[in-house]
Coordinates of C-alpha atoms in Angstrom, one line a residue:
X70 CA 115.3 -80.0 56.9
X71 CA 117.0 -78.6 53.8
X72 CA 119.5 -75.7 53.7
X73 CA 120.7 -74.2 50.4
X74 CA 122.9 -71.2 49.5
X75 CA 122.6 -69.0 46.5
X76 CA 125.3 -66.4 45.7
X77 CA 123.6 -63.3 44.2
X78 CA 127.1 -61.8 43.4
X79 CA 130.6 -61.7 45.0
X80 CA 129.3 -59.8 48.0
X81 CA 125.7 -61.0 48.6
X82 CA 124.1 -64.4 49.2
X83 CA 120.8 -65.8 50.2
X84 CA 120.4 -68.9 52.5
X85 CA 117.1 -70.8 52.2
X86 CA 116.0 -73.1 55.0
X87 CA 113.1 -75.5 54.6
X88 CA 111.6 -77.0 57.8
X89 CA 109.0 -79.7 58.0
X90 CA 107.1 -81.1 61.0
X91 CA 109.5 -84.1 61.5
X92 CA 112.2 -81.5 62.3
X93 CA 110.5 -80.1 65.3
X94 CA 107.4 -82.2 66.3
X95 CA 109.1 -84.6 68.7
X96 CA 110.5 -81.7 70.7
X97 CA 107.1 -79.9 70.7
X98 CA 105.3 -83.1 71.9
X99 CA 107.8 -83.5 74.7
X100 CA 107.3 -79.9 75.9
X101 CA 103.5 -80.3 75.7
X102 CA 103.7 -83.4 77.9
X103 CA 105.8 -81.4 80.4
X104 CA 103.2 -78.6 80.3
X105 CA 100.4 -81.1 80.9
X106 CA 102.2 -82.5 84.0
X107 CA 102.5 -79.1 85.5
X108 CA 99.3 -77.4 84.3
X109 CA 96.9 -76.3 87.0
X110 CA 93.5 -76.0 85.4
X111 CA 90.2 -75.6 87.4
X112 CA 88.1 -78.8 87.2
X113 CA 91.0 -81.1 86.5
X114 CA 93.5 -82.8 88.8
X115 CA 97.1 -81.7 88.3
X116 CA 98.6 -83.8 85.5
X117 CA 95.2 -85.0 84.2
X118 CA 94.3 -82.1 81.9
X119 CA 93.3 -83.5 78.5
X120 CA 96.1 -83.2 76.0
X121 CA 93.7 -81.7 73.5
X122 CA 93.1 -78.7 75.8
X123 CA 96.9 -78.3 76.3
X124 CA 97.6 -78.4 72.6
X125 CA 94.8 -75.9 71.9
X126 CA 96.2 -73.5 74.6
X127 CA 99.9 -73.9 74.1
X128 CA 100.6 -75.9 71.0
X129 CA 101.0 -73.1 68.5
X130 CA 103.2 -70.8 70.6
X131 CA 105.5 -73.8 71.6
X132 CA 105.8 -74.8 68.0
X133 CA 106.7 -71.3 66.9
X134 CA 109.3 -71.0 69.6
X135 CA 110.9 -74.4 68.6
X136 CA 110.9 -73.6 64.9
X137 CA 112.6 -70.2 65.6
X138 CA 115.2 -71.9 67.9
X139 CA 115.8 -74.6 65.2
X140 CA 116.1 -72.0 62.5
X141 CA 118.7 -70.0 64.4
X142 CA 120.8 -73.0 65.4
X143 CA 120.7 -74.4 61.9
X144 CA 121.6 -71.1 60.2
X145 CA 124.6 -70.5 62.6
X146 CA 125.8 -74.1 62.2
X147 CA 125.5 -73.9 58.3
X148 CA 127.5 -70.6 58.3
X149 CA 130.2 -72.1 60.5
X150 CA 130.5 -75.5 58.7
X151 CA 130.5 -73.9 55.3
X152 CA 133.1 -71.3 56.5
X153 CA 131.1 -68.4 55.1
X154 CA 132.8 -65.0 56.2
X155 CA 129.9 -62.6 56.7
X156 CA 129.6 -58.9 57.6
X157 CA 127.0 -57.9 60.2
X158 CA 124.3 -60.5 60.9
X159 CA 122.0 -62.5 58.5
X160 CA 118.8 -60.5 57.7
X161 CA 115.5 -62.5 57.4
X162 CA 113.5 -61.7 54.3
X163 CA 109.9 -60.7 55.1
X164 CA 107.3 -62.9 53.6
X165 CA 103.8 -61.3 53.4
X166 CA 102.0 -64.6 52.7
X167 CA 103.8 -66.6 55.5
X168 CA 101.4 -69.0 57.3
X169 CA 102.2 -70.8 60.6
X170 CA 99.5 -73.3 59.9
X171 CA 101.3 -74.7 56.8
X172 CA 102.8 -78.2 56.8
X173 CA 106.2 -76.8 55.5
X174 CA 108.0 -73.6 56.3
X175 CA 110.5 -71.9 54.1
X176 CA 112.7 -69.1 55.4
X177 CA 115.2 -66.9 53.5
X178 CA 118.1 -64.9 55.0
X179 CA 120.3 -62.3 53.2
X180 CA 124.0 -62.4 53.9
X181 CA 126.6 -59.7 53.3
X182 CA 129.9 -61.5 52.4
X183 CA 133.4 -60.4 53.3
X184 CA 135.1 -59.3 50.0
X185 CA 138.2 -61.0 48.7
X186 CA 141.2 -58.8 48.3
X187 CA 145.0 -58.7 48.7
X188 CA 147.0 -56.3 50.8
X189 CA 150.1 -54.8 49.1
X190 CA 152.8 -54.0 51.6
X191 CA 155.3 -53.1 48.9
X192 CA 153.6 -50.1 47.4
X193 CA 155.8 -47.6 45.6
X194 CA 154.1 -44.8 47.5
X195 CA 155.9 -44.9 50.8
X196 CA 154.8 -43.9 54.3
X197 CA 157.0 -41.5 56.2
X198 CA 158.7 -42.9 59.3
X199 CA 159.8 -40.1 61.6
X200 CA 162.8 -40.1 63.9
X201 CA 162.3 -37.4 66.5
X202 CA 165.4 -35.9 68.1
X203 CA 165.9 -33.8 71.2
X204 CA 167.5 -30.6 70.0
X205 CA 170.2 -28.6 71.8
X206 CA 167.5 -25.9 72.5
X207 CA 165.1 -28.4 74.0
X208 CA 167.8 -29.8 76.3
X209 CA 168.8 -26.3 77.4
X210 CA 165.1 -25.5 78.1
X211 CA 164.6 -28.7 80.1
X212 CA 167.7 -28.1 82.2
X213 CA 166.4 -24.7 83.0
X214 CA 163.0 -26.2 83.9
X215 CA 164.7 -28.5 86.3
X216 CA 166.7 -25.6 87.8
X217 CA 163.4 -23.7 88.2
X218 CA 161.6 -26.6 89.7
X219 CA 164.3 -27.1 92.3
X220 CA 165.1 -23.4 92.8
X221 CA 164.1 -21.1 95.6
X222 CA 161.1 -18.8 95.4
X223 CA 161.3 -15.3 96.7
X224 CA 158.5 -12.6 96.8
X225 CA 158.5 -9.5 94.6
X226 CA 156.8 -6.2 95.1
X227 CA 155.9 -5.8 91.4
X228 CA 156.0 -7.9 88.2
X229 CA 159.4 -8.0 86.4
X230 CA 160.3 -9.7 83.2
X231 CA 161.7 -12.7 85.2
X232 CA 158.7 -13.0 87.5
X233 CA 156.1 -15.7 88.1
X234 CA 152.6 -14.3 88.3
X235 CA 149.7 -16.0 90.0
X236 CA 146.2 -14.6 89.5
X237 CA 142.6 -15.3 88.6
X238 CA 141.4 -15.0 85.0
X239 CA 137.8 -14.1 84.4
X240 CA 135.4 -13.8 81.4
X241 CA 131.8 -13.9 82.4
X242 CA 130.4 -14.6 78.9
X243 CA 132.5 -17.8 78.6
X244 CA 132.0 -18.6 82.3
X245 CA 135.8 -18.5 82.9
X246 CA 136.9 -18.0 86.5
X247 CA 140.2 -19.8 87.0
X248 CA 143.3 -19.3 89.0
X249 CA 146.6 -19.9 87.2
X250 CA 150.4 -19.2 87.3
X251 CA 152.6 -18.2 84.4
X252 CA 156.1 -16.8 83.7
X253 CA 156.2 -13.4 82.2
X254 CA 158.6 -14.8 79.6
X255 CA 155.8 -17.2 78.4
X256 CA 153.8 -14.1 77.1
X257 CA 153.8 -13.5 73.4
X258 CA 155.1 -10.1 72.3
X259 CA 156.1 -6.8 73.9
X260 CA 152.5 -5.6 74.0
X261 CA 151.4 -8.2 76.5
X262 CA 154.6 -8.0 78.4
X263 CA 154.2 -4.2 78.8
X264 CA 150.7 -4.7 80.3
X265 CA 151.9 -7.1 83.0
X266 CA 155.4 -5.8 83.9
X267 CA 155.1 -3.3 86.8
X268 CA 151.8 -4.6 88.1
X269 CA 151.4 -5.2 91.8
X270 CA 149.2 -7.5 93.9
X271 CA 145.6 -6.5 93.7
X272 CA 145.9 -4.9 90.2
X273 CA 143.4 -5.9 87.6
X274 CA 144.7 -6.2 84.0
X275 CA 142.7 -6.6 80.9
X276 CA 144.2 -9.0 78.4
X277 CA 143.2 -10.4 75.0
X278 CA 143.5 -14.2 74.6
X279 CA 144.6 -14.1 70.9
X280 CA 148.3 -14.6 70.9
X281 CA 148.6 -14.1 74.7
X282 CA 151.1 -16.9 75.2
X283 CA 153.8 -18.3 72.9
X284 CA 152.2 -21.7 73.3
X285 CA 148.3 -21.8 73.0
X286 CA 148.4 -25.0 75.2
X287 CA 149.6 -22.8 78.1
X288 CA 146.5 -20.7 77.7
X289 CA 144.4 -23.9 77.5
X290 CA 145.8 -25.1 80.8
X291 CA 145.4 -21.8 82.6
X292 CA 141.8 -21.1 81.4
X293 CA 140.6 -24.7 81.4
X294 CA 139.2 -24.4 77.9
X295 CA 138.7 -27.4 75.6
X296 CA 141.5 -28.1 73.2
X297 CA 139.3 -27.7 70.1
X298 CA 138.4 -24.2 71.2
X299 CA 141.7 -22.8 72.3
X300 CA 143.5 -22.1 69.0
X301 CA 140.6 -19.8 67.8
X302 CA 139.8 -18.3 71.2
X303 CA 139.7 -14.5 70.8
X304 CA 138.1 -12.9 73.9
X305 CA 139.1 -10.4 76.6
X306 CA 139.8 -11.6 80.1
X307 CA 140.7 -9.8 83.3
X308 CA 143.6 -10.9 85.4
X309 CA 143.6 -10.1 89.1
X310 CA 147.2 -10.3 90.3
X311 CA 147.3 -12.3 93.6
X312 CA 151.0 -13.3 94.0
X313 CA 154.3 -12.3 92.4
X314 CA 157.5 -14.3 92.9
X315 CA 160.9 -14.8 91.3
X316 CA 162.7 -18.2 91.1
X317 CA 166.4 -18.3 91.9
X318 CA 167.6 -21.2 89.7
X319 CA 169.1 -24.2 91.4
X320 CA 172.9 -24.7 90.8
X321 CA 173.9 -27.5 88.5
X322 CA 175.9 -29.3 91.2
X323 CA 176.1 -32.8 92.7
X324 CA 173.4 -32.0 95.2
X325 CA 170.9 -31.4 92.4
X326 CA 172.1 -34.4 90.4
X327 CA 171.7 -36.7 93.3
X328 CA 168.1 -35.5 93.9
X329 CA 167.3 -36.3 90.3
X330 CA 169.3 -39.6 90.1
X331 CA 169.9 -41.0 93.6
X332 CA 172.0 -43.9 92.1
X333 CA 174.8 -41.4 91.4
X334 CA 174.8 -42.0 87.7
X335 CA 175.0 -38.3 86.9
X336 CA 178.0 -36.2 87.9
X337 CA 178.2 -33.4 85.3
X338 CA 175.8 -31.1 83.5
X339 CA 176.8 -32.8 80.3
X340 CA 175.8 -36.2 81.7
X341 CA 172.5 -34.6 82.9
X342 CA 171.7 -33.5 79.3
X343 CA 172.6 -37.0 78.0
X344 CA 170.0 -38.5 80.5
X345 CA 167.4 -35.9 79.5
X346 CA 168.1 -36.6 75.8
X347 CA 167.8 -40.4 76.3
X348 CA 164.5 -40.1 78.2
X349 CA 163.0 -37.5 75.8
X350 CA 163.8 -39.6 72.7
X351 CA 162.3 -42.7 74.3
X352 CA 159.0 -40.7 74.7
X353 CA 159.4 -39.3 71.2
X354 CA 159.9 -42.8 69.8
X355 CA 156.5 -43.8 71.4
X356 CA 154.8 -40.9 69.8
X357 CA 156.5 -41.6 66.5
X358 CA 155.4 -45.2 66.6
X359 CA 151.8 -44.2 67.2
X360 CA 151.9 -41.8 64.4
X361 CA 153.5 -44.4 62.1
X362 CA 150.8 -46.9 62.9
X363 CA 148.1 -44.3 62.1
X364 CA 149.9 -43.4 58.9
X365 CA 150.2 -47.1 57.8
X366 CA 146.5 -47.5 58.6
X367 CA 145.6 -44.5 56.4
X368 CA 147.9 -45.7 53.7
X369 CA 146.5 -49.3 53.6
X370 CA 142.8 -48.1 53.7
X371 CA 143.6 -45.6 50.8
X372 CA 145.5 -48.1 48.7
X373 CA 143.7 -51.4 49.3
X374 CA 140.7 -51.3 46.9
X375 CA 137.7 -53.6 47.4
X376 CA 133.9 -53.2 47.3
X377 CA 131.6 -53.7 50.3
X378 CA 128.0 -55.0 50.3
X379 CA 126.9 -51.4 51.0
X380 CA 123.2 -51.9 50.4
X381 CA 123.1 -54.9 52.7
X382 CA 125.1 -53.2 55.5
X383 CA 122.8 -50.2 55.4
X384 CA 119.8 -52.5 55.8
X385 CA 121.5 -54.3 58.7
X386 CA 122.5 -51.0 60.4
X387 CA 118.9 -49.9 60.2
X388 CA 117.8 -52.7 62.5
X389 CA 121.0 -53.5 64.5
X390 CA 120.7 -50.9 67.3
X391 CA 118.2 -50.5 70.1
X392 CA 116.4 -47.8 68.0
X393 CA 115.5 -48.5 64.3
X394 CA 117.1 -46.1 61.8
X395 CA 115.5 -44.6 58.8
X396 CA 117.2 -45.4 55.4
X397 CA 118.8 -41.9 55.4
X398 CA 120.1 -42.4 59.0
X399 CA 121.4 -45.9 58.1
X400 CA 123.2 -44.5 55.1
X401 CA 124.8 -41.8 57.1
X402 CA 125.9 -44.3 59.8
X403 CA 127.4 -46.6 57.1
X404 CA 129.4 -43.7 55.6
X405 CA 130.6 -42.7 59.1
X406 CA 131.8 -46.3 59.9
X407 CA 132.9 -47.4 56.5
X408 CA 136.6 -46.4 56.9
X409 CA 136.8 -48.2 60.3
X410 CA 135.2 -51.4 58.8
X411 CA 137.6 -51.3 55.9
X412 CA 140.6 -51.2 58.2
X413 CA 139.2 -54.0 60.4
X414 CA 139.0 -56.2 57.3
X415 CA 142.5 -55.2 56.2
X416 CA 143.9 -55.8 59.7
X417 CA 142.2 -59.2 59.8
X418 CA 143.6 -60.1 56.4
X419 CA 147.1 -59.1 57.3
X420 CA 146.9 -61.1 60.6
X421 CA 145.5 -64.2 58.9
X422 CA 147.9 -64.2 55.9
X423 CA 150.9 -63.7 58.1
X424 CA 149.9 -65.9 61.0
X425 CA 149.9 -63.1 63.5
X426 CA 148.2 -64.5 66.6
X427 CA 147.5 -63.5 70.1
X428 CA 147.2 -66.1 72.9
X429 CA 146.0 -65.6 76.4
X430 CA 149.5 -66.1 78.0
X431 CA 150.8 -63.1 75.9
X432 CA 147.8 -61.0 77.0
X433 CA 148.5 -61.9 80.7
X434 CA 152.2 -60.9 80.3
X435 CA 151.2 -57.7 78.6
X436 CA 148.8 -56.8 81.4
X437 CA 151.4 -57.5 84.0
X438 CA 153.9 -55.2 82.2
X439 CA 151.2 -52.5 82.2
X440 CA 150.5 -53.0 85.9
X441 CA 154.2 -53.0 86.7
X442 CA 154.6 -49.6 85.0
X443 CA 151.7 -48.2 86.9
X444 CA 153.0 -49.5 90.3
X445 CA 156.4 -48.0 89.6
X446 CA 154.9 -44.6 89.2
X447 CA 153.7 -44.9 92.9
X448 CA 157.1 -46.1 94.1
X449 CA 156.6 -49.9 94.1
X450 CA 159.6 -50.9 91.9
X451 CA 159.6 -54.6 92.7
X452 CA 156.1 -56.0 93.1
X453 CA 155.7 -59.7 93.9
X454 CA 154.9 -62.0 90.9
X455 CA 151.8 -63.4 92.7
X456 CA 150.5 -59.8 93.2
X457 CA 150.9 -59.1 89.5
X458 CA 149.2 -62.3 88.6
X459 CA 146.2 -61.6 90.9
X460 CA 145.8 -58.0 89.6
X461 CA 146.1 -59.1 86.0
X462 CA 143.5 -61.8 86.5
X463 CA 141.1 -59.3 88.0
X464 CA 141.6 -56.8 85.1
X465 CA 141.2 -59.5 82.4
X466 CA 137.9 -60.6 84.0
X467 CA 136.6 -57.2 83.0
X468 CA 135.6 -57.6 79.4
X469 CA 136.0 -53.9 78.5
X470 CA 139.5 -53.7 80.1
X471 CA 140.5 -57.0 78.5
X472 CA 139.4 -55.8 75.1
X473 CA 141.3 -52.6 75.5
X474 CA 144.6 -54.4 76.4
X475 CA 144.1 -56.9 73.6
X476 CA 143.6 -54.1 71.1
X477 CA 146.8 -52.4 72.3
X478 CA 148.8 -55.6 72.1
X479 CA 147.5 -56.4 68.6
X480 CA 148.6 -52.8 67.6
X481 CA 152.1 -53.5 68.9
X482 CA 152.3 -56.8 67.0
X483 CA 151.1 -55.2 63.8
X484 CA 153.4 -52.2 64.1
X485 CA 156.4 -54.6 64.6
X486 CA 155.2 -56.6 61.5
X487 CA 154.9 -53.4 59.4
X488 CA 158.3 -52.2 60.4
X489 CA 159.8 -55.5 59.2
X490 CA 157.9 -55.9 56.0
X491 CA 157.3 -52.4 54.6
X492 CA 159.7 -49.9 53.2
X493 CA 159.5 -46.4 54.6
X494 CA 160.6 -42.9 53.8
X495 CA 162.8 -41.8 56.8
X496 CA 162.8 -38.3 58.1
X497 CA 164.6 -36.9 61.1
X498 CA 163.3 -33.7 62.8
X499 CA 162.8 -32.0 66.1
X500 CA 159.8 -32.6 68.2
X501 CA 158.5 -29.1 67.5
X502 CA 158.8 -29.6 63.8
X503 CA 157.2 -33.1 64.1
X504 CA 154.1 -31.6 65.8
X505 CA 153.9 -28.9 63.1
X506 CA 154.2 -31.3 60.3
X507 CA 152.0 -34.1 61.6
X508 CA 149.3 -32.3 63.5
X509 CA 149.1 -29.1 61.5

């Protein structure tokens, strides 16, 4: 057997494999002998069928199978030993004049090569790193939400500006028929407030969804409409009032503080706000980190220039799935996946150049931390270590779950690396302004 590689350019190569009978004949003869021992042919005793008959019936198909196995094994071994970084899988070149009766076989495979490039983490164009703060207004609102949540409900005869209204929203065309509760103070503008204030149980009110609530996400929650639809939703709905109540806010006293923090760590309203601020900014930091990783990803893809073997990848995509794609479909699929592929290559390069690795023990510890958090939400604050080990082991046996946890852990490692090795433009703002600026 002879294997050679020819580089067409920096991104494309062809591997040629020449196979002769000596490479496969011994294995073929062994298999034919085994077939002969087991063959059950009328007129012959088992194991005594003439070898010529066995060869005539099975010889060619066995030979083709063995050549294909040898071909695949040899190609994979060659790519591994030569340390060739490829994209996709090798593509066999079709030979119109190929003949399985020949004494020598020649096969050619096209390879798409991983491009060589450098990742510049010290670019003059800096990514913005946000510090999201809990404003005084947010803290006041959250304190009021807590007082409302722990307050006492009392029924009202009719809707007031301070009322909670429960009712069913209906729009037949959009197939909306959903029960929801809202505060009158959540409504946007005097016009909507005027329609609702004064209504009694059983009244039917016609409302327009456009600018119905100060926050569109409140409307999304009440109507059960998809997020991508809610901001442009402009329809009429009827509201049938079913319940009207008023909440008497809970006092900011020790009884309330102890309900919220049984360890007695909060004794004043000021300390309560400090706790809320600390918890809120921890959550904000997580969102800020996710946004930072997304922004760094975009930045690196945009500023790391290299070519891809596009023609090869389109040919590979045309045959890689269960259903073959036309050239036009393969091109569209390539264009759709190109950005993700570029970042995968950049991510791999960053990890390789900076020795960022992930071992199984780290993955187990990460899984256990994830499980511990989940269990804490259901009141199990101190699970046994053996229990965590058992659950982590079961989760990591699931390939899909293991892949998801591995991806999350790699993202954490990369984010920590980027924070240490990149310069950022810092910006401090409220959560509301962060949402407006980042997700506008």
